[in-house]
XYZ file of C-alpha atoms in Angstrom:
678
model
C -0.271 0.330 -0.015
C 1.624 3.362 -1.165
C 1.485 5.624 1.793
C 1.011 9.541 1.252
C 3.671 11.764 1.458
C 3.333 14.238 -0.354
C 2.517 16.818 3.419
C 6.448 15.400 4.447
C 7.678 16.355 0.413
C 6.212 19.974 0.812
C 7.702 20.596 4.442
C 10.877 19.323 3.266
C 10.832 21.259 -0.128
C 10.148 24.608 2.498
C 12.981 23.447 4.941
C 15.949 23.015 2.138
C 15.126 26.016 -0.045
C 15.253 28.347 3.202
C 17.248 27.088 5.473
C 19.532 24.574 3.392
C 19.982 26.283 0.221
C 23.622 26.797 0.468
C 24.122 23.655 1.263
C 22.448 22.300 -1.528
C 24.429 24.823 -3.832
C 27.704 23.825 -2.350
C 27.373 19.598 -3.317
C 25.786 20.723 -6.771
C 29.586 21.813 -7.350
C 30.920 18.908 -6.397
C 28.048 16.379 -7.127
C 28.830 13.251 -8.427
C 32.060 12.768 -6.674
C 29.820 13.554 -3.382
C 26.639 12.046 -3.133
C 24.964 12.937 0.077
C 23.512 15.810 1.715
C 24.123 15.523 5.583
C 21.245 17.051 7.389
C 22.011 17.959 10.828
C 19.257 17.032 13.349
C 18.759 19.243 15.737
C 18.556 21.814 12.469
C 15.180 19.625 11.506
C 14.021 19.743 15.000
C 14.576 23.302 15.331
C 12.359 24.030 11.710
C 9.611 21.045 12.893
C 9.382 18.730 16.189
C 7.024 16.965 14.669
C 9.060 15.939 11.302
C 12.138 15.036 13.670
C 10.412 12.705 15.873
C 8.632 11.288 12.790
C 11.927 10.172 11.603
C 13.053 8.452 14.493
C 9.539 6.751 13.954
C 9.522 6.155 10.468
C 13.072 6.616 8.900
C 12.561 5.041 5.542
C 9.182 7.489 5.117
C 10.905 10.975 5.822
C 14.116 10.024 4.267
C 12.140 9.233 0.982
C 10.311 12.179 1.459
C 13.363 14.029 2.196
C 15.149 12.849 -1.226
C 11.620 13.671 -3.333
C 11.769 17.187 -2.575
C 14.938 17.324 -3.634
C 14.928 16.074 -6.750
C 11.408 18.112 -7.515
C 13.939 21.520 -7.020
C 14.721 19.846 -10.262
C 18.367 21.314 -9.785
C 20.607 20.532 -13.352
C 24.180 18.719 -12.941
C 26.586 18.811 -15.861
C 27.370 16.137 -17.726
C 23.484 15.306 -18.221
C 23.649 13.348 -15.006
C 20.091 13.659 -12.403
C 20.825 15.597 -9.356
C 19.900 12.469 -6.360
C 21.733 12.921 -3.159
C 21.461 10.729 -0.467
C 19.858 12.382 2.603
C 21.561 11.593 5.752
C 21.045 12.431 9.154
C 23.863 13.940 11.349
C 24.444 15.144 15.406
C 21.569 12.623 16.598
C 22.141 12.523 20.315
C 23.677 9.391 21.774
C 25.567 10.106 24.395
C 23.420 7.204 26.533
C 22.937 4.579 24.133
C 24.582 1.581 24.374
C 24.196 -1.075 21.615
C 22.804 -3.362 24.529
C 19.727 -0.858 24.573
C 18.797 -2.015 20.917
C 15.965 -4.582 21.400
C 13.174 -5.137 19.337
C 10.843 -1.970 20.119
C 13.554 -0.379 17.827
C 12.715 -2.157 14.698
C 12.539 -0.109 11.511
C 13.048 2.979 13.633
C 16.005 5.153 13.631
C 18.834 3.962 16.108
C 22.514 5.426 16.827
C 25.460 4.977 19.382
C 29.083 4.965 19.519
C 30.979 1.719 19.036
C 34.117 0.315 17.836
C 34.541 -1.665 14.484
C 35.766 -5.283 14.641
C 35.856 -6.608 11.456
C 34.898 -5.402 7.771
C 34.287 -7.319 4.633
C 35.098 -6.642 1.385
C 32.762 -4.596 -0.771
C 29.896 -6.317 -2.503
C 27.391 -5.359 -5.764
C 23.881 -5.158 -5.305
C 21.155 -4.727 -7.744
C 19.362 -1.530 -7.937
C 17.770 -1.351 -11.079
C 16.953 -4.886 -12.565
C 16.818 -5.246 -15.829
C 14.188 -8.671 -17.738
C 14.208 -9.890 -20.933
C 11.996 -12.378 -22.507
C 13.695 -15.172 -24.662
C 10.292 -15.296 -26.748
C 8.772 -12.187 -27.762
C 12.130 -9.738 -26.725
C 9.891 -7.715 -24.356
C 12.412 -5.452 -21.894
C 10.784 -4.538 -17.929
C 13.057 -2.649 -15.660
C 12.444 -2.862 -11.903
C 13.356 -0.768 -9.027
C 14.692 -3.276 -6.372
C 13.729 -2.562 -3.118
C 12.910 -4.660 0.463
C 11.260 -7.566 -0.204
C 11.330 -7.109 -3.723
C 10.456 -10.551 -5.725
C 11.750 -11.183 -8.806
C 9.101 -11.655 -11.820
C 8.882 -14.671 -13.279
C 5.987 -14.057 -16.352
C 6.588 -11.813 -19.251
C 3.497 -9.427 -19.349
C 3.946 -9.355 -23.223
C 3.145 -13.001 -24.239
C 2.126 -14.256 -20.562
C 4.751 -16.738 -20.621
C 7.296 -17.959 -18.142
C 10.327 -17.034 -20.049
C 12.275 -14.181 -18.506
C 15.962 -13.847 -17.033
C 18.313 -11.331 -15.656
C 19.840 -9.216 -17.977
C 23.298 -8.298 -15.644
C 24.923 -6.350 -18.324
C 22.294 -3.473 -18.213
C 21.192 -3.378 -14.192
C 22.494 -0.409 -12.216
C 24.483 -1.928 -9.018
C 25.115 -0.004 -5.746
C 28.222 -0.552 -4.087
C 27.452 -2.507 -0.445
C 29.866 -3.317 2.434
C 29.233 -5.434 6.182
C 31.101 -4.754 9.229
C 30.725 -5.991 12.621
C 31.117 -3.493 16.013
C 31.466 -3.353 19.491
C 30.527 -1.721 22.091
C 32.858 0.768 23.175
C 35.640 -0.355 26.232
C 35.355 2.633 28.133
C 31.476 2.196 28.377
C 31.649 -0.866 29.790
C 31.586 -1.125 32.971
C 31.563 -4.167 35.070
C 31.952 -8.137 34.484
C 29.548 -7.669 31.476
C 30.110 -8.909 27.634
C 30.710 -6.314 24.892
C 27.237 -6.383 22.680
C 27.781 -6.991 18.912
C 26.145 -5.954 15.802
C 26.635 -6.107 11.981
C 25.859 -3.189 10.323
C 25.697 -2.607 6.593
C 27.492 0.316 4.295
C 25.820 1.042 1.395
C 26.751 3.298 -1.491
C 29.864 6.060 -0.989
C 29.498 5.117 2.754
C 31.893 2.061 1.987
C 35.411 1.389 2.716
C 34.598 4.862 5.097
C 35.408 2.832 8.264
C 38.284 -0.085 9.418
C 38.871 -2.017 12.015
C 39.781 -0.344 15.467
C 38.298 2.832 14.285
C 35.937 4.213 17.200
C 32.556 5.326 15.223
C 29.290 6.880 15.608
C 26.084 5.347 13.902
C 23.102 6.470 13.294
C 21.266 3.919 10.922
C 18.103 1.679 10.512
C 17.782 -1.150 13.245
C 16.727 -3.850 10.006
C 15.607 -7.939 10.659
C 17.656 -11.057 8.576
C 15.170 -13.428 7.424
C 15.512 -16.420 9.521
C 17.733 -19.432 8.279
C 16.268 -22.767 6.980
C 17.896 -25.394 9.283
C 16.946 -28.893 8.074
C 13.327 -27.873 6.689
C 12.121 -26.500 10.056
C 11.980 -22.702 10.436
C 12.001 -20.814 14.055
C 10.952 -18.041 13.347
C 13.932 -16.285 15.243
C 15.615 -13.410 13.390
C 19.143 -11.777 13.634
C 19.444 -8.002 13.447
C 21.393 -5.288 11.470
C 21.314 -1.973 11.155
C 21.759 -0.476 7.776
C 23.630 2.934 7.721
C 22.819 6.223 7.220
C 25.108 7.912 8.375
C 28.825 6.612 9.642
C 31.609 9.448 11.782
C 34.540 8.737 12.523
C 35.656 9.666 16.360
C 39.245 10.123 16.238
C 39.332 11.033 20.261
C 41.002 8.247 21.469
C 41.127 8.401 25.336
C 39.547 11.472 25.502
C 35.590 10.083 24.857
C 35.048 11.877 28.569
C 32.987 14.324 28.851
C 34.513 17.245 30.631
C 32.082 20.562 31.371
C 33.287 24.019 31.898
C 32.898 24.097 35.776
C 35.194 20.721 35.573
C 37.607 22.469 33.696
C 38.331 25.279 36.015
C 38.343 22.822 38.981
C 41.409 20.259 37.027
C 43.243 24.119 36.049
C 42.807 24.978 40.070
C 44.406 21.542 41.330
C 47.324 21.657 38.967
C 48.624 24.631 40.623
C 48.496 23.080 44.360
C 52.898 22.454 44.324
C 52.322 19.078 45.440
C 50.042 17.615 42.505
C 52.891 15.408 41.623
C 52.118 13.513 44.432
C 48.548 13.882 45.061
C 48.250 11.771 41.354
C 51.249 9.133 42.619
C 49.564 8.383 45.707
C 46.049 7.891 44.107
C 47.765 4.651 41.798
C 46.386 2.014 43.732
C 46.153 3.332 47.269
C 45.552 0.193 48.231
C 49.826 -0.823 47.720
C 51.661 0.371 50.846
C 55.066 1.526 49.540
C 56.504 1.383 45.619
C 56.195 4.825 45.005
C 59.205 4.632 42.323
C 56.571 2.110 40.235
C 53.589 4.037 41.180
C 54.860 7.898 39.717
C 55.872 5.415 36.323
C 52.436 4.909 35.893
C 51.500 8.011 36.317
C 53.910 8.805 33.779
C 51.986 5.832 31.319
C 48.653 7.394 31.748
C 49.715 10.926 30.885
C 52.105 10.021 27.975
C 54.712 12.202 25.881
C 53.535 14.755 23.672
C 51.117 13.659 20.682
C 51.621 14.389 17.279
C 55.638 15.140 16.439
C 57.647 13.445 13.842
C 60.895 13.158 13.063
C 62.548 14.691 9.612
C 61.048 12.497 6.437
C 57.642 12.483 8.554
C 58.016 9.633 10.588
C 55.912 9.358 13.766
C 57.636 9.373 17.147
C 56.169 7.501 20.003
C 54.883 9.318 22.432
C 53.253 6.192 24.704
C 55.169 4.383 27.940
C 55.961 1.289 28.332
C 56.130 0.166 31.178
C 57.135 -3.828 32.957
C 57.350 -5.358 36.308
C 58.697 -7.941 37.593
C 59.818 -9.859 40.592
C 58.804 -12.349 43.054
C 55.477 -13.824 43.221
C 52.693 -12.534 45.958
C 54.050 -8.205 45.657
C 50.850 -6.736 44.015
C 51.725 -6.584 40.159
C 48.658 -8.008 39.125
C 46.918 -5.552 41.698
C 49.122 -2.446 40.211
C 47.692 -3.189 36.590
C 43.804 -4.303 37.947
C 44.294 -0.139 38.708
C 45.392 1.161 35.767
C 43.070 -1.000 33.949
C 40.165 0.763 36.390
C 41.230 4.580 35.568
C 42.386 4.104 31.995
C 38.966 5.131 30.230
C 40.060 3.158 27.574
C 42.309 -0.073 28.669
C 42.130 -4.069 27.945
C 43.581 -6.396 31.084
C 45.193 -9.814 28.911
C 46.442 -12.708 31.070
C 49.451 -14.116 29.042
C 48.301 -17.485 29.815
C 45.263 -17.005 27.719
C 46.066 -14.831 25.049
C 47.655 -15.534 21.618
C 49.243 -13.287 18.930
C 46.498 -13.341 17.302
C 43.763 -12.439 20.208
C 46.501 -9.197 20.933
C 47.287 -8.157 17.310
C 45.192 -9.404 14.026
C 43.365 -12.524 13.817
C 42.389 -13.620 9.889
C 39.239 -15.314 10.111
C 36.911 -17.230 7.253
C 33.938 -14.119 7.183
C 30.105 -15.328 7.524
C 29.647 -11.355 6.716
C 31.195 -11.122 3.541
C 29.961 -14.356 1.925
C 32.628 -16.660 3.098
C 35.375 -15.012 2.216
C 38.331 -13.788 4.198
C 38.408 -10.786 6.915
C 40.805 -9.359 8.762
C 39.792 -9.107 12.754
C 41.098 -6.382 15.169
C 42.726 -8.164 18.774
C 43.479 -5.899 22.021
C 46.209 -3.605 20.641
C 44.076 -2.780 18.312
C 41.286 -1.632 19.762
C 43.122 -0.501 22.927
C 44.373 2.182 20.078
C 45.062 5.651 22.077
C 44.788 3.729 25.460
C 46.070 0.966 27.583
C 46.595 -2.691 27.526
C 47.924 -4.178 30.740
C 49.556 -7.959 29.535
C 49.698 -10.260 32.368
C 52.107 -13.025 33.242
C 54.157 -11.598 30.412
C 56.689 -14.721 30.572
C 54.276 -16.933 29.747
C 53.095 -16.135 26.689
C 53.862 -17.706 24.058
C 57.144 -17.584 21.666
C 55.390 -16.364 18.504
C 52.870 -14.627 20.446
C 55.700 -12.126 22.026
C 57.335 -11.403 18.479
C 53.543 -10.073 17.692
C 54.721 -7.497 19.810
C 57.793 -5.988 18.671
C 56.149 -3.407 15.705
C 53.885 -2.681 17.897
C 56.101 -1.711 20.450
C 58.021 0.783 18.922
C 56.611 1.752 15.153
C 52.762 1.252 16.350
C 51.255 -0.279 14.089
C 50.438 -4.236 12.954
C 51.453 -4.858 9.498
C 49.751 -8.087 8.542
C 49.670 -10.392 5.828
C 47.588 -13.324 6.561
C 45.243 -15.289 4.255
C 46.549 -12.934 0.734
C 45.425 -10.402 3.005
C 48.072 -7.562 3.193
C 47.174 -4.126 5.826
C 48.703 -2.013 8.336
C 46.536 -1.069 11.564
C 47.229 1.413 14.112
C 48.215 0.191 17.675
C 48.685 3.630 19.703
C 48.719 1.728 22.816
C 50.694 2.230 25.888
C 51.736 -0.786 27.251
C 52.134 -2.302 30.858
C 52.992 -5.514 31.719
C 54.127 -7.900 34.654
C 56.880 -10.822 34.901
C 57.712 -13.714 37.164
C 61.299 -14.817 37.586
C 62.385 -17.964 35.688
C 62.705 -19.930 39.102
C 59.817 -18.223 41.242
C 61.933 -15.581 43.754
C 64.825 -13.126 42.101
C 68.385 -14.322 42.133
C 70.806 -11.051 43.671
C 73.398 -12.561 42.411
C 72.156 -13.114 38.450
C 71.999 -10.434 36.176
C 68.393 -10.007 35.029
C 68.158 -11.030 31.257
C 69.137 -14.581 32.418
C 65.972 -14.858 34.897
C 63.500 -13.921 32.339
C 62.302 -15.860 29.572
C 61.623 -12.509 27.657
C 64.096 -11.772 24.806
C 66.133 -9.416 25.149
C 64.502 -7.793 22.230
C 61.384 -6.736 23.847
C 63.093 -5.966 26.932
C 64.824 -3.105 25.250
C 61.346 -1.719 23.425
C 59.997 -0.954 27.651
C 61.264 2.810 28.532
C 61.188 1.595 32.244
C 61.347 -1.709 33.929
C 61.213 -2.579 37.988
C 62.051 -4.907 39.948
C 59.930 -5.451 42.491
C 61.689 -7.828 45.124
C 60.351 -8.654 48.241
C 63.711 -7.840 50.859
C 62.989 -8.989 54.757
C 62.762 -5.876 56.523
C 60.917 -6.187 59.680
C 60.511 -2.059 60.216
C 58.785 -2.552 56.883
C 56.912 -5.243 56.872
C 55.457 -4.304 60.914
C 54.345 -0.753 58.570
C 53.008 -3.152 55.222
C 50.998 -6.018 57.758
C 49.423 -2.877 59.740
C 48.478 -1.016 56.564
C 46.752 -4.758 55.196
C 45.512 -5.787 58.200
C 43.939 -1.913 59.135
C 42.430 -2.587 55.308
C 40.634 -5.360 56.166
C 39.313 -3.693 59.636
C 37.864 -1.202 57.478
C 40.168 1.134 59.032
C 40.340 4.350 56.668
C 44.711 4.072 56.343
C 45.599 7.809 55.492
C 43.785 10.139 57.205
C 45.912 12.746 56.084
C 46.620 12.189 52.740
C 43.989 13.871 50.137
C 43.962 11.586 47.169
C 41.535 12.163 43.791
C 38.610 9.660 43.315
C 38.965 7.397 40.356
C 36.429 9.962 38.421
C 38.345 12.956 38.751
C 41.982 11.201 38.275
C 40.467 10.050 35.212
C 38.596 13.380 33.944
C 42.112 14.974 35.247
C 44.019 12.515 32.748
C 41.887 12.984 30.133
C 41.843 17.033 30.217
C 45.988 16.409 30.036
C 45.984 14.796 27.501
C 43.455 16.265 24.995
C 44.881 20.085 25.975
C 47.972 20.058 27.172
C 51.368 19.489 24.671
C 54.158 20.618 26.540
C 57.546 21.810 24.636
C 61.022 20.383 25.015
C 62.842 23.863 26.316
C 66.544 24.058 26.327
C 67.436 23.842 29.600
C 65.501 20.644 30.034
C 67.244 19.457 26.974
C 70.973 20.387 28.295
C 70.135 18.311 31.362
C 69.388 15.849 29.370
C 71.968 15.723 26.812
C 74.509 16.084 29.734
C 73.440 13.388 31.479
C 73.194 11.098 28.107
C 76.685 11.952 27.473
C 78.260 11.791 30.424
C 76.770 8.835 31.236
C 78.126 7.129 27.476
C 81.799 9.003 28.462
C 81.825 6.688 31.458
C 80.694 3.710 29.564
C 83.875 4.150 27.008
C 86.476 4.045 30.087
C 84.446 0.686 31.646
C 84.780 -1.215 28.110
C 80.779 -1.213 28.548
C 77.650 0.160 26.787
C 75.534 1.951 29.190
C 72.909 3.949 27.649
C 71.780 3.568 24.285
C 69.726 6.381 22.258
C 66.183 4.580 21.881
C 66.595 5.016 25.940
C 67.422 8.736 25.681
C 63.837 9.309 23.757
C 62.111 7.838 26.472
C 63.596 9.874 29.282
C 62.128 12.713 26.966
C 59.079 11.216 27.126
C 59.522 10.621 30.944
C 60.086 14.522 31.078
C 56.885 15.656 28.653
C 54.448 13.631 30.522
C 55.895 14.902 33.967
C 55.328 18.110 32.535
C 51.735 17.396 31.283
C 50.518 16.802 35.438
C 51.170 19.812 35.864
C 49.055 20.919 32.980
C 52.084 23.410 31.772
C 52.860 24.026 28.469
C 56.880 23.434 28.811
C 58.815 20.738 29.999
C 61.331 22.722 32.578
C 64.474 21.650 34.135
C 62.153 20.047 37.115
C 60.778 17.663 35.015
C 64.319 16.450 33.224
C 65.777 16.096 36.687
C 62.499 13.348 37.557
C 62.735 11.963 34.339
C 66.478 11.338 34.954
C 66.229 10.317 39.121
C 63.600 7.677 37.775
C 65.715 6.366 34.686
C 68.635 6.427 37.365
C 66.929 4.121 40.012
C 65.834 1.685 37.409
C 69.496 1.136 36.019
C 70.773 0.915 39.445
C 68.633 -2.239 39.771
C 68.621 -3.717 36.554
C 71.361 -2.291 34.551
C 74.411 -3.716 36.904
C 76.307 -6.189 35.812
C 76.579 -8.472 39.110
C 80.444 -9.461 38.160
C 81.746 -6.135 37.554
C 79.462 -3.723 39.156
C 79.546 -1.249 36.556
C 76.586 0.110 34.815
C 75.617 -1.581 31.298
C 73.151 -1.686 29.093
C 73.414 -4.796 27.450
C 72.264 -6.555 31.085
C 69.416 -6.045 29.316
C 69.829 -6.243 25.859
C 72.156 -8.939 25.529
C 74.905 -10.614 27.208
C 76.916 -7.984 29.617
C 80.589 -7.156 29.066
C 81.930 -9.946 32.026
C 79.934 -12.856 30.148
C 81.360 -11.403 26.764
C 85.077 -11.792 28.092
C 84.178 -14.971 29.590
C 83.122 -16.008 26.098
C 86.446 -14.505 23.953
C 88.477 -16.604 27.140
C 86.752 -19.347 26.226
C 86.589 -19.096 22.495
C 90.273 -18.130 22.741
C 91.515 -21.662 24.849
C 89.464 -23.590 22.161
C 91.446 -22.448 19.996
C 95.039 -22.946 21.905
C 93.468 -26.517 21.852
C 92.972 -26.940 18.244
C 96.382 -26.090 17.783
C 97.673 -28.715 19.777
C 95.519 -31.132 18.082
C 96.985 -30.544 14.735
C 100.306 -30.888 15.771
C 99.349 -34.542 18.347
C 96.279 -36.479 19.115
C 95.909 -35.374 22.592
C 96.391 -31.342 24.126
C 98.084 -31.399 27.021
C 96.693 -28.909 29.879
C 99.524 -27.839 31.483
C 101.128 -26.298 27.778
C 97.663 -25.186 27.191
C 97.382 -22.669 30.659
C 101.275 -21.681 29.570
C 100.347 -20.962 26.274
C 97.117 -18.978 27.214
C 99.220 -16.350 28.667
C 100.294 -15.100 25.608
C 97.174 -13.799 25.065
C 96.607 -12.129 28.546
C 94.841 -14.684 29.964
C 96.465 -15.620 33.747
C 97.226 -19.183 34.752
C 94.369 -19.059 37.542
C 91.308 -18.235 34.716
C 92.844 -20.582 32.416
C 92.204 -23.938 34.487
C 88.924 -22.086 35.512
C 87.765 -21.847 32.014
C 88.960 -25.497 31.281
C 87.032 -26.853 34.085
C 84.061 -24.938 33.226
C 84.024 -26.691 29.406
C 84.815 -30.085 31.246
C 81.440 -29.640 33.326
C 80.099 -28.757 30.210
C 80.964 -31.464 27.766
C 82.743 -29.282 25.345
C 86.115 -31.165 25.951
C 86.677 -34.217 27.529
C 90.164 -35.630 29.163
C 91.207 -39.021 27.356
C 93.847 -39.438 30.049
C 94.873 -37.407 33.101
C 96.255 -33.983 31.655
C 95.396 -34.529 28.256
C 92.195 -33.482 26.879
C 90.397 -33.481 23.361
C 87.052 -31.587 22.246
C 84.304 -33.576 21.897
C 82.809 -34.053 18.132
C 86.239 -33.026 16.785
């Protein structure tokens, strides 16, 4: 039954000729490069509130009336094309709307919500105007394909069942399916994220990519039920036919901040103790560990965004932190508290996460009629926020390998199932790991105690060993802190702390509005520290700091300036970054054998290890030399030859004993040795 829409058409005629004339003229100039006229919902509501209400209840009817009104204006386009733009509605209020609130009463109504794209299928083509031809009498029939369209079987001229579709003369339009889920920062509690399918048409295809935060305005439609084994339950699945899709580039800063909030936050930032207050507000239930809390605060604020190198390559502004240490010292509690504060964050555990779950997975696609599609993983979905990875050492080797690129260049390049793509992962990573043998061994170097490859360790700006030290006074205070928490007492009445909501707003405001620039005094301070360390390490023959850590120092100084909502990075910020970095260096970058600072403790083998290997190789070469002349090499002669290579007798005997123990060489008879397998 055809519904009369003439009254709606006349209202839209007036609306377009009076209010939207400039926008229509603008679209005329660029048509058909741009095919859509965007009408702001508040403008329509102001012009005719009843029409705005009708748009929500019967969007099909109102959109049809709006498009009819434009065609009645008889506007001409060069090259003889007809001016038939899509009418799309924008700025529909959807602040509180969630995907899980979309229900059966919304069927065929206008719905709007914010979401994150999880996967997108290939573009396909749907018939818009179908051309049919009769094989007997050559009669032609053109039909407009709309919803619930049934293809004709019988020719109207000769009344025979001889019609077939002529694809070459039919008109097609592009369509694309995608899947979205609830925004991470809007899911609170243990609720799973709701999913829904989208259908994009014509000029809206390829506008979105997995990992994008988008705002969707569309019409809720039903899919016909699937016939399963000749039995048809009347159960329908749903999708949203897109009217307008808008990208939200405001990652971390999704939080609404009013003018009143802004005034209050600026006031708080003037407090000279703001740094301490924010540091103590992170994981207040954990006693002590102020350096770790400071590092987590800096990570939440991050460095200055949008900086690029010469040539246009972006410079990373996210700070990565690794916590490693003895079990039972609240590492996971640190991770969870950051997860609760950061507006956009994902918490994963090493044993239960795969490389595909972290980065991108290729899967068989039900959206794209059985092709392959890429689905975004945790690092892509949390882009613009943080990811907490617990049990980092328990992850499989290939899964950790997936993180190398994401941590340094902040992109993920994928070549799976014949699809080659690049995703953005602007994510700060906070990881926690346990030592290989349960507890830290203070006499051994850090890299030997962890199942984490050195290449990955070096990408963390800060690595904190959290060691369980037996100290009676500290233990008494810690016990008191934990027990008073269980008794429900307020543990720190003197401390002024931010609650989570205020802290979240403060961080979001700093990330949105404050972009500190590095000033000459701070730059000189960092340069002096870097050059001095390199000079010392040159004398010691080890490398104390690499250029990668120099960039890390700049990021830490910028984050500290952001905490004060300051537009400049001053000397005090540089000093704070240096002191925090120094603390980490003393803890983990000290060679346990020589007692000197050596960055290779983290990145590879420290100088003491390398020297030991060098001596081993030298003595093996001496043994080989002897074996060329006789059947065995005499230990005494090998020891005396080693002296000419600056290896004293004690060291040489220790190296030989070590090689015997490891099975590199064996004793054929007392005092005579040979190399195994040679």
